[in-house]
Tab-separated table of N, CA, C and O in Angstrom:
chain	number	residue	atom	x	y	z
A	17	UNK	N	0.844	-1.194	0.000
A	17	UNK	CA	0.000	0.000	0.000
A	17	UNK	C	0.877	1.241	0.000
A	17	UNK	O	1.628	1.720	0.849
A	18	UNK	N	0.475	1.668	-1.449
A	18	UNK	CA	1.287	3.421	-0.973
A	18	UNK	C	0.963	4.378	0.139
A	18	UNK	O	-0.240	4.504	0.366
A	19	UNK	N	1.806	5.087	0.890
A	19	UNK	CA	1.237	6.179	1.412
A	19	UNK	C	1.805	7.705	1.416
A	19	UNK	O	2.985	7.991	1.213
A	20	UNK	N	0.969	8.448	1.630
A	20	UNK	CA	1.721	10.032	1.484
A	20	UNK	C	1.774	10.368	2.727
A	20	UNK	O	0.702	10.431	3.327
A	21	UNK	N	3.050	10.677	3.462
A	21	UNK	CA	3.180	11.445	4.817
A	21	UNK	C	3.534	12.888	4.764
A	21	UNK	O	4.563	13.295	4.225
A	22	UNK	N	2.800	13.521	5.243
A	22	UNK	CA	2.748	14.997	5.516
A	22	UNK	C	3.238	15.282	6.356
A	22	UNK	O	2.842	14.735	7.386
A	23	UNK	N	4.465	16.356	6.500
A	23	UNK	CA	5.109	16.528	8.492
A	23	UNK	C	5.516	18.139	8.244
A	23	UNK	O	5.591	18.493	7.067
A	24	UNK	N	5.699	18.820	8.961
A	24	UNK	CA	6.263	20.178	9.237
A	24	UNK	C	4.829	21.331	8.848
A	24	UNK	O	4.944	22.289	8.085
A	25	UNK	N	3.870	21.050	9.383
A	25	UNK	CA	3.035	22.361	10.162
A	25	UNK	C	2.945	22.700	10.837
A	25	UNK	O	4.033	22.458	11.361
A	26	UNK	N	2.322	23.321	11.624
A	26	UNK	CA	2.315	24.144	12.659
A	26	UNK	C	1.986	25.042	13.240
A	26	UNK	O	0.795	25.192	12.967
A	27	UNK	N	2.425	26.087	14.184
A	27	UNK	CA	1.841	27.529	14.484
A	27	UNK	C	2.971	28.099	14.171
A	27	UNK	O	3.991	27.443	14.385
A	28	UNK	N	3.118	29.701	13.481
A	28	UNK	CA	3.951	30.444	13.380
A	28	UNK	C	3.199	31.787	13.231
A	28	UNK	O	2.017	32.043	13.003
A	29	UNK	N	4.371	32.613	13.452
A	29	UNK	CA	3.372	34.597	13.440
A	29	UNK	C	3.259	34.951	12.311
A	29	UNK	O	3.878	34.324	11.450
A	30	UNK	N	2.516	35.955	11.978
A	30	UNK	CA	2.991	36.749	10.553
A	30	UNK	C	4.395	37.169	9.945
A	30	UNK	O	5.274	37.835	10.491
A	31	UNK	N	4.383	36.658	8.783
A	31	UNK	CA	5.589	36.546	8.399
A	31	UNK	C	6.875	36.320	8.361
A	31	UNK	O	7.906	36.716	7.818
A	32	UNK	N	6.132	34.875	9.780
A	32	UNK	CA	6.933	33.801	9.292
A	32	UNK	C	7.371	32.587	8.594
A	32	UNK	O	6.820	32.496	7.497
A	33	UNK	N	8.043	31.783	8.813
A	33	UNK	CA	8.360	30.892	7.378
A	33	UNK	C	7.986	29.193	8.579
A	33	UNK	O	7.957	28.999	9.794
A	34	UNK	N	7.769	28.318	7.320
A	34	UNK	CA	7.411	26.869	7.615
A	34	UNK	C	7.963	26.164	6.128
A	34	UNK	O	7.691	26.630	5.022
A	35	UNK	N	8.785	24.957	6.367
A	35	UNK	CA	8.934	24.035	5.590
A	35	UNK	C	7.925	22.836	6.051
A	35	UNK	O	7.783	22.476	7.220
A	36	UNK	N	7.211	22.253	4.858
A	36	UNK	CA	6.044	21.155	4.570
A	36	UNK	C	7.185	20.255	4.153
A	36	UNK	O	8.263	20.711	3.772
A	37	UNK	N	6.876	18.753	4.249
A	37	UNK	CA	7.742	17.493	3.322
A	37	UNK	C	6.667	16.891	3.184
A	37	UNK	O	5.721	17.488	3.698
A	38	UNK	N	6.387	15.801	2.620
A	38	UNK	CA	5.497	15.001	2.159
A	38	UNK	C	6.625	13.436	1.554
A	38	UNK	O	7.460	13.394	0.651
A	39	UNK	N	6.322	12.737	2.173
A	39	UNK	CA	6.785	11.711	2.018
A	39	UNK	C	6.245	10.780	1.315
A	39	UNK	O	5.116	10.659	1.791
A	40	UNK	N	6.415	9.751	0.128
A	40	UNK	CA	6.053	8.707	-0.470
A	40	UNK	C	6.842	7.362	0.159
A	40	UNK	O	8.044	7.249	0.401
A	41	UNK	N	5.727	6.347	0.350
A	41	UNK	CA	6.227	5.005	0.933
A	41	UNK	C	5.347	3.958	0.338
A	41	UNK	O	4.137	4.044	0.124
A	42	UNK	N	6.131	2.978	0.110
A	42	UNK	CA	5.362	1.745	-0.515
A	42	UNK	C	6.014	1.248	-1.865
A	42	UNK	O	7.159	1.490	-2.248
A	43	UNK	N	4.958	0.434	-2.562
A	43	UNK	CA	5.533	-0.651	-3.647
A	43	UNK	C	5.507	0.833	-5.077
A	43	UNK	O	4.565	1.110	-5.820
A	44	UNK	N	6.905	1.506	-5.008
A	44	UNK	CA	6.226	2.440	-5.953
A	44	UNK	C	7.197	2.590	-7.261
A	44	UNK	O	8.405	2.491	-7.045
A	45	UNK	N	6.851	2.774	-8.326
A	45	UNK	CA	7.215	2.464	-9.502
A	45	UNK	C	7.982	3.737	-10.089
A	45	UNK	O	9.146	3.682	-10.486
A	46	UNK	N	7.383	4.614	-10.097
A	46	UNK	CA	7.673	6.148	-10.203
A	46	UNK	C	6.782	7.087	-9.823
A	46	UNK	O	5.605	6.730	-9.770
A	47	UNK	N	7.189	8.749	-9.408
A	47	UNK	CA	5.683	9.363	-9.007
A	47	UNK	C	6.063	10.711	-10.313
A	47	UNK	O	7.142	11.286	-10.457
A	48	UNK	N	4.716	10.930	-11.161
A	48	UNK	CA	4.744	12.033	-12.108
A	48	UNK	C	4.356	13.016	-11.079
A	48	UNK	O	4.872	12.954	-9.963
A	49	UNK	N	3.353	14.053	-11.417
A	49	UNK	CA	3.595	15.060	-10.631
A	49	UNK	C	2.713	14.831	-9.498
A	49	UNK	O	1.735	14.086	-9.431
A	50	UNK	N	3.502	16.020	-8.131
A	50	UNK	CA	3.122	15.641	-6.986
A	50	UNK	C	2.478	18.006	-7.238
A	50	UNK	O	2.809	18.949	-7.956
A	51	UNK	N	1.455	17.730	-6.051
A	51	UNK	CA	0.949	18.922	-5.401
A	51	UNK	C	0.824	19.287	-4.187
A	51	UNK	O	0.607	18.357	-3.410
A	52	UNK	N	0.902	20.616	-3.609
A	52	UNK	CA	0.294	20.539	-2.433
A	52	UNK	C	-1.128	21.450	-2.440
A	52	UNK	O	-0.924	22.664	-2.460
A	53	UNK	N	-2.044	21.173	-2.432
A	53	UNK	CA	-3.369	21.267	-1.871
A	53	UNK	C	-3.529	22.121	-0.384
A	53	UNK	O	-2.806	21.957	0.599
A	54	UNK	N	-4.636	23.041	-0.497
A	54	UNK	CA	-4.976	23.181	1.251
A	54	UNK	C	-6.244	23.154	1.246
A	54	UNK	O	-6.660	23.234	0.090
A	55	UNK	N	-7.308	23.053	2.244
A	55	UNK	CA	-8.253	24.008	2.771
A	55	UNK	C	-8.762	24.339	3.849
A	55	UNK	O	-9.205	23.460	4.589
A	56	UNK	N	-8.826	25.686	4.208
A	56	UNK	CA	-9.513	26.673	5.192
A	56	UNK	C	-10.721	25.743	6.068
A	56	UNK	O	-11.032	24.562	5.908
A	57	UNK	N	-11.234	26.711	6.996
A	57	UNK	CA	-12.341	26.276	7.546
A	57	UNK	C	-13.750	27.044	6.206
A	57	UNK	O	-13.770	28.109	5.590
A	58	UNK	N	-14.846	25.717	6.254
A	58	UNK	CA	-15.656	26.581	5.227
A	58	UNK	C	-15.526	27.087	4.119
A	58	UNK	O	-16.274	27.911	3.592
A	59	UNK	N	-14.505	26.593	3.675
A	59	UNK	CA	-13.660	26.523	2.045
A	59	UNK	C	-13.531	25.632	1.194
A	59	UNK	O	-13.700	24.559	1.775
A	60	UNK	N	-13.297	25.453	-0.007
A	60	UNK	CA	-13.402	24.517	-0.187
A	60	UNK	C	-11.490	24.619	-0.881
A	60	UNK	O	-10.789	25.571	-1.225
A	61	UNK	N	-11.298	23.383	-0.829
A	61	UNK	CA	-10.030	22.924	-1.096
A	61	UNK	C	-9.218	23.406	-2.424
A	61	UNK	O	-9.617	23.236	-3.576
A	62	UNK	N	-7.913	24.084	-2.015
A	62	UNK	CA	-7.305	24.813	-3.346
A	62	UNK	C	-6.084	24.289	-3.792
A	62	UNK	O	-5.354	23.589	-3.091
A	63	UNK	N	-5.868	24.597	-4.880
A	63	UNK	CA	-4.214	24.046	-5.452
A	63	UNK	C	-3.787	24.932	-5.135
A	63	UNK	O	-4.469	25.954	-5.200
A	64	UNK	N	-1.957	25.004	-4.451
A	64	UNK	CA	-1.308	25.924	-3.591
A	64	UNK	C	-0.213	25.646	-4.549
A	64	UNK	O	0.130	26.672	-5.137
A	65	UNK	N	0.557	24.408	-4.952
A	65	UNK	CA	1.297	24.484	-5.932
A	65	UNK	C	1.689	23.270	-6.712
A	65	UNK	O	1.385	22.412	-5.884
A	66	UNK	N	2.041	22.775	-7.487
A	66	UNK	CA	2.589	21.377	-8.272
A	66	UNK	C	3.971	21.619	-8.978
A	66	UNK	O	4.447	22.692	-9.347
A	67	UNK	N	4.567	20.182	-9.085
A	67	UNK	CA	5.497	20.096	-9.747
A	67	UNK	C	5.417	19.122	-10.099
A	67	UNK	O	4.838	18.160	-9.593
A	68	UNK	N	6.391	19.266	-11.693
A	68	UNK	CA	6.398	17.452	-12.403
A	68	UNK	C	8.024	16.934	-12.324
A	68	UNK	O	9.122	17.456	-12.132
A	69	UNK	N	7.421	15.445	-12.622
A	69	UNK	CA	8.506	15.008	-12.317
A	69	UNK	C	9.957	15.483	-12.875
A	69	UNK	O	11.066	15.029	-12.592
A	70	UNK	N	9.607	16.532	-13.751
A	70	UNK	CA	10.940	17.225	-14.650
A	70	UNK	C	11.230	18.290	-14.022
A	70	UNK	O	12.075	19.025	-14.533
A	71	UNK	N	10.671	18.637	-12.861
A	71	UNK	CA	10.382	20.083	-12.215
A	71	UNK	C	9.747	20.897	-12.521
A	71	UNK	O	9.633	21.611	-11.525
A	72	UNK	N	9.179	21.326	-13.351
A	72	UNK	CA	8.305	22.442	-13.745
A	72	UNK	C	7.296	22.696	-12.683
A	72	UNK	O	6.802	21.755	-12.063
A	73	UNK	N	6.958	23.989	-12.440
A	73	UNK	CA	6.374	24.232	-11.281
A	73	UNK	C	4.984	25.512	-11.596
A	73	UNK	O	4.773	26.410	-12.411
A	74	UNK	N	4.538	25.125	-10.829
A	74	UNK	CA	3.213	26.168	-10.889
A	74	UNK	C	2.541	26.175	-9.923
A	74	UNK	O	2.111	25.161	-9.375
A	75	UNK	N	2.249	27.912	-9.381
A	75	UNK	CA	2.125	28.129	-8.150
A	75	UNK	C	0.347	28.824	-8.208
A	75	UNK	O	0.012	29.432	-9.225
A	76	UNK	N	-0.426	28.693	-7.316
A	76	UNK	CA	-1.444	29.635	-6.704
A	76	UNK	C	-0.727	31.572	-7.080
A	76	UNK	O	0.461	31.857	-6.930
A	77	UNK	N	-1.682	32.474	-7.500
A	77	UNK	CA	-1.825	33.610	-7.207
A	77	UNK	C	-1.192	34.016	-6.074
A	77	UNK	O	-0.266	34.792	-5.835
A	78	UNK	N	-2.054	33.165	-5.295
A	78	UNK	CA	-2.068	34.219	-3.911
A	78	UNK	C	-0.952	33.615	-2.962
A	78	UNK	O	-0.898	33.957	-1.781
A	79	UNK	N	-0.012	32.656	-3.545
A	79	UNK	CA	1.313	32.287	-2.881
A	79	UNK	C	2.617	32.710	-3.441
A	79	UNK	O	3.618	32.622	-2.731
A	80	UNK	N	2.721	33.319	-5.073
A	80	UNK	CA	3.532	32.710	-6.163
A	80	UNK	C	4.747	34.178	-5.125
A	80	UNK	O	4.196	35.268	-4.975
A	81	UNK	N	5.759	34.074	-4.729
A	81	UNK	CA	7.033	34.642	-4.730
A	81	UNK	C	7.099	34.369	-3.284
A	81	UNK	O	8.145	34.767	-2.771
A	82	UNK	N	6.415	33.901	-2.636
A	82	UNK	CA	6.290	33.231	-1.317
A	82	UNK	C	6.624	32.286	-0.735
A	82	UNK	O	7.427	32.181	0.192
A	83	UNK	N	5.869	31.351	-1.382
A	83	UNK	CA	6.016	29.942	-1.354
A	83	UNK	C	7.134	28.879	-2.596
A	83	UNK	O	7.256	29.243	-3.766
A	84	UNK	N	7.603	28.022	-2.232
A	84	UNK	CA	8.364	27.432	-3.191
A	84	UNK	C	8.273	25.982	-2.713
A	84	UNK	O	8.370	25.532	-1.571
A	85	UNK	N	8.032	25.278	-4.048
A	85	UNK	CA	7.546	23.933	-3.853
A	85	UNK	C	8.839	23.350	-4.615
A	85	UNK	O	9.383	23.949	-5.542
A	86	UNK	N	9.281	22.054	-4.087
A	86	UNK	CA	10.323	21.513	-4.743
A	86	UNK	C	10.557	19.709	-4.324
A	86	UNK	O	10.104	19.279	-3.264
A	87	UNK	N	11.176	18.956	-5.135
A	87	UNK	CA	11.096	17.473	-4.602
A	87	UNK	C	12.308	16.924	-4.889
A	87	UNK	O	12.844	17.198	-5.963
A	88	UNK	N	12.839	16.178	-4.089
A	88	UNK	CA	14.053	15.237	-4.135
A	88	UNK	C	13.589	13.809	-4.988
A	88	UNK	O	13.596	12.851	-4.215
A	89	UNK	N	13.324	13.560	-5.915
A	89	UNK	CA	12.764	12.107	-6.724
A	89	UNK	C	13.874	10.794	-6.278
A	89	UNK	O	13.421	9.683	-6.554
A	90	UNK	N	15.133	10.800	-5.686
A	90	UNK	CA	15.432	9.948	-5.048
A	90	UNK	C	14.660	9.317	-3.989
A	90	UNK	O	14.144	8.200	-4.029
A	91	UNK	N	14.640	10.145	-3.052
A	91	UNK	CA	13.839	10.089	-1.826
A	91	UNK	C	12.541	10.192	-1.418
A	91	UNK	O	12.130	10.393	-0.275
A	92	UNK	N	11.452	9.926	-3.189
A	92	UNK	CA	10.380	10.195	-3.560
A	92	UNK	C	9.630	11.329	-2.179
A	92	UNK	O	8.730	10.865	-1.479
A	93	UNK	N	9.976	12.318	-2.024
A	93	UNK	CA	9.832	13.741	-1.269
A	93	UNK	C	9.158	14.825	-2.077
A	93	UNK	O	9.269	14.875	-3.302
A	94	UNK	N	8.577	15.543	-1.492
A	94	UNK	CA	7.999	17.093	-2.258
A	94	UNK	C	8.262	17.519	-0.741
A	94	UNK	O	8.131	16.772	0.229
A	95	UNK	N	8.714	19.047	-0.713
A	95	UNK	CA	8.467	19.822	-0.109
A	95	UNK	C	7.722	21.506	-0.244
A	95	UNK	O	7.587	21.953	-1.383
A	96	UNK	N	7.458	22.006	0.457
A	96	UNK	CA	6.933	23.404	0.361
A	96	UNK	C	7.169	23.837	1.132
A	96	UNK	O	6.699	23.574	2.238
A	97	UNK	N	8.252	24.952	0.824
A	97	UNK	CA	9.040	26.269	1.760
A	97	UNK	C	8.358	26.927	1.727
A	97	UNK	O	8.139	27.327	0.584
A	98	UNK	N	7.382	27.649	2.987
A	98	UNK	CA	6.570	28.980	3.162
A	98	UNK	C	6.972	30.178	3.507
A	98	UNK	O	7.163	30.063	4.718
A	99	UNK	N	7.210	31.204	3.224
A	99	UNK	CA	7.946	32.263	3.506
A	99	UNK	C	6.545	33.276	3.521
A	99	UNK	O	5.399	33.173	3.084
A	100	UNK	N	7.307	34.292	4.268
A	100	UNK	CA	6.191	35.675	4.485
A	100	UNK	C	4.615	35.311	4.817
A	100	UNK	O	3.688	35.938	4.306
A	101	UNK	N	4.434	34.225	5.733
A	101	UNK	CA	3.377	33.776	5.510
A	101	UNK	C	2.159	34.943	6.566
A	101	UNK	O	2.542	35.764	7.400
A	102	UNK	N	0.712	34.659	6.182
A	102	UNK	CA	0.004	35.346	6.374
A	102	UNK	C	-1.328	34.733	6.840
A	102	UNK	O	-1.751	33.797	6.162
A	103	UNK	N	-2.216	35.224	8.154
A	103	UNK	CA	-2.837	34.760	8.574
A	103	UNK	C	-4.091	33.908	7.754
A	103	UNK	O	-4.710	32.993	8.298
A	104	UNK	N	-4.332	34.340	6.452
A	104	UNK	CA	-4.951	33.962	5.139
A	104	UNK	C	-4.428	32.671	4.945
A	104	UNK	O	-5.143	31.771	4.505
A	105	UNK	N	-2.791	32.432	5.346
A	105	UNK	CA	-2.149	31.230	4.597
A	105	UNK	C	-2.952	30.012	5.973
A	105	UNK	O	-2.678	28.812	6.018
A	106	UNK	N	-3.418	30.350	6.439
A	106	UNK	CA	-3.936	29.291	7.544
A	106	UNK	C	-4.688	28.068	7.153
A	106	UNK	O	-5.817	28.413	6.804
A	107	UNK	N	-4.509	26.644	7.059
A	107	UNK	CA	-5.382	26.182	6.489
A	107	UNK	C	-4.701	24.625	6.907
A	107	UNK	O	-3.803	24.557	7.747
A	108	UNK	N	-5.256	23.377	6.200
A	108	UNK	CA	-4.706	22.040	6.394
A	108	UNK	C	-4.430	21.976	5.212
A	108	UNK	O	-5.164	22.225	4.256
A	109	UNK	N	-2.782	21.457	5.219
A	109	UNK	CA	-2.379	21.281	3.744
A	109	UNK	C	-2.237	20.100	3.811
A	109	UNK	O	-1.910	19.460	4.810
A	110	UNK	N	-2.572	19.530	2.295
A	110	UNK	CA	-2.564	18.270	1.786
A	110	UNK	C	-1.479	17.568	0.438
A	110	UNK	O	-1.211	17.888	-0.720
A	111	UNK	N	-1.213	16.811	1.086
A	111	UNK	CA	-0.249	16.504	-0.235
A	111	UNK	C	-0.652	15.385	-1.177
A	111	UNK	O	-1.045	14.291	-0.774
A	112	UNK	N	-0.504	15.802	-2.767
A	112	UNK	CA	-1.130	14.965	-3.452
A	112	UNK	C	-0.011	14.512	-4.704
A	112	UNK	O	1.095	14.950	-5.022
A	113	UNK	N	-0.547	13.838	-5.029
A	113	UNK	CA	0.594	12.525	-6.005
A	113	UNK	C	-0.240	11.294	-6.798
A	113	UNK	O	-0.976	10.354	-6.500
A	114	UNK	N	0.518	12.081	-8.342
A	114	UNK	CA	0.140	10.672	-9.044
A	114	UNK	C	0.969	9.782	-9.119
A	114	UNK	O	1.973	10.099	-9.756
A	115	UNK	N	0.946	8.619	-8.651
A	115	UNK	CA	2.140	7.824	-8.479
A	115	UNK	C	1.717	6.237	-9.417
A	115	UNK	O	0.677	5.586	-9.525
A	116	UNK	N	2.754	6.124	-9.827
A	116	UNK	CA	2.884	4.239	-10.623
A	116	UNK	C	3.192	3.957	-9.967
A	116	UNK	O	4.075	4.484	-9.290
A	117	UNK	N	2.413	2.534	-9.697
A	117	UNK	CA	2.338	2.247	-8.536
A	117	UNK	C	2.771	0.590	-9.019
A	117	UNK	O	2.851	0.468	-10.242
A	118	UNK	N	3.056	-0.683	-8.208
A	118	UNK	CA	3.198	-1.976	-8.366
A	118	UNK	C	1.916	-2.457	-7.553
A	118	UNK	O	1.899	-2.406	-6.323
A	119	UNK	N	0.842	-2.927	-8.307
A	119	UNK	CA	-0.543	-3.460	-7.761
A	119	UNK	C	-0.747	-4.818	-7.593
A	119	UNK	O	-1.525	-5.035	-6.664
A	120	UNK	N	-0.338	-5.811	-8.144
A	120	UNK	CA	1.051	-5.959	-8.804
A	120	UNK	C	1.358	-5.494	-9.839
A	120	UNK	O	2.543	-5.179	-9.948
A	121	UNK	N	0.489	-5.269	-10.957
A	121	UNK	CA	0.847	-4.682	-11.985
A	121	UNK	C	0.882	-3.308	-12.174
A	121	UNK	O	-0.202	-2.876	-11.782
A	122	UNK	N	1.680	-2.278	-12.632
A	122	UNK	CA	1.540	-1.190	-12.970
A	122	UNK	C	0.439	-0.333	-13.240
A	122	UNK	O	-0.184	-0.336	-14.302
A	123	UNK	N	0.184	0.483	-12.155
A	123	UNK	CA	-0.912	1.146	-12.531
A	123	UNK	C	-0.869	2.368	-11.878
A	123	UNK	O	-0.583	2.375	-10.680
A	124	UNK	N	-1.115	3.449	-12.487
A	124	UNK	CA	-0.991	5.153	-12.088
A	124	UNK	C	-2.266	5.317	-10.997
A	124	UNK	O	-3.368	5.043	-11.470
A	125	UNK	N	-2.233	5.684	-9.763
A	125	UNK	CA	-3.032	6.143	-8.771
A	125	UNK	C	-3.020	7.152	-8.457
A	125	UNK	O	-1.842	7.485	-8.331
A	126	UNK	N	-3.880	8.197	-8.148
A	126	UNK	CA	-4.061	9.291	-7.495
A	126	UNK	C	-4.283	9.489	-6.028
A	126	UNK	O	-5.372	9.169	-5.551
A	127	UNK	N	-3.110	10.112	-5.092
A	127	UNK	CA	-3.010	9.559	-3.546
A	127	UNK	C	-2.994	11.057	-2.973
A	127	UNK	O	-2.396	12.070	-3.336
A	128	UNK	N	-3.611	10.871	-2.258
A	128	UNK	CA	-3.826	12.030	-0.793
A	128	UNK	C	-3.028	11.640	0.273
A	128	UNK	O	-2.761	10.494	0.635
A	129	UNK	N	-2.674	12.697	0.738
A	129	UNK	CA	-1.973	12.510	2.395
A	129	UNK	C	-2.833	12.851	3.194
A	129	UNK	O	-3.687	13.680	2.883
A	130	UNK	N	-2.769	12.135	4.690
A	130	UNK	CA	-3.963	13.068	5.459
A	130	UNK	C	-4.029	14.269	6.405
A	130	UNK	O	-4.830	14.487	7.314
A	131	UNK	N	-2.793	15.135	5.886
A	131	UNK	CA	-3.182	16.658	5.997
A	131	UNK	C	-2.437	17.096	6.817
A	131	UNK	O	-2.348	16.283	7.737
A	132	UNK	N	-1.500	18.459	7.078
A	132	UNK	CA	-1.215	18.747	8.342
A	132	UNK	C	-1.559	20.694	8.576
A	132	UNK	O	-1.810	21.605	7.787
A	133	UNK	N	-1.413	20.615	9.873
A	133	UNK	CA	-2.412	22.215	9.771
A	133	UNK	C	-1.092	22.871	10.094
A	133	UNK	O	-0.059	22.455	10.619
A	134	UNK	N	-1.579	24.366	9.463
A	134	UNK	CA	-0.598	25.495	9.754
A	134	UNK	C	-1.648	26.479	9.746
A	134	UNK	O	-2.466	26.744	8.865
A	135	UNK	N	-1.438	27.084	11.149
A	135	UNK	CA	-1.800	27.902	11.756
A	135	UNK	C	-1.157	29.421	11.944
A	135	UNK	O	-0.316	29.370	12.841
A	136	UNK	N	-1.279	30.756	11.389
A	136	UNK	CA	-0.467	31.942	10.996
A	136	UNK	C	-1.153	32.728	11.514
A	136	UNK	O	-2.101	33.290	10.965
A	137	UNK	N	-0.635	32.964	13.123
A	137	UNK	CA	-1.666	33.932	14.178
A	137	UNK	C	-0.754	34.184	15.148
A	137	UNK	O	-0.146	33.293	15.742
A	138	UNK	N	-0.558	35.908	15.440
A	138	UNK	CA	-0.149	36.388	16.347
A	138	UNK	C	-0.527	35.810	17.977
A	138	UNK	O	-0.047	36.377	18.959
């Protein structure tokens, strides 16, 4: 069974910084692109940023010179460096991944992590 581990949220003040990792574990073949996802209370769930497995990256509006998403593909990892963050940035982030997977046989899955909160309050 694959899984996605989410670690480094938290509480921090305005404009401060948080590194996210997201971990891949299991029978896994290769992962194309991974995202990180959030959502608010009473929101509904947003793309914050993605990258493919070649790196190419694409960020949210309301994060892009802020935030920086990046992955080690050895260590099947994504992370997201938060910088200047803002009580707005508050939310449960989620990490997501299409991964080839060994079922036994090869097959591309779409996997969620189950979330970690960051909290951006004086």
């Amino acid at each position: 069974q694959v899984q996605l581990v989410e670690s480094g949220g938290g509480l921090v003040q305005p404009g401060g910084s948080l590194r996210l990792s997201c971990a891949a574990s299991g029978s896994i073949f290769s992962i194309n692109r991974m995202g990180w996802y959030r959502q608010a209370p009473g929101k509904q769930r947003e793309l914050v940023a993605s990258i493919t497995s070649g790196g190419s990256t694409n960020y949210a509006d309301s994060v892009r010179g802020r935030f920086s998403i990046s992955r080690d593909n050895a260590k099947n990892t994504m992370y997201l460096q938060m910088n200047s963050l803002k009580p707005e940035d508050t939310a449960v982030y989620y990490c997501n991944a299409d991964i080839r997977e060994y079922t036994p046989v090869l097959r591309t899955k779409n996997r969620w992590g189950q979330g970690t909160q960051v909290t951006v309050s004086s």
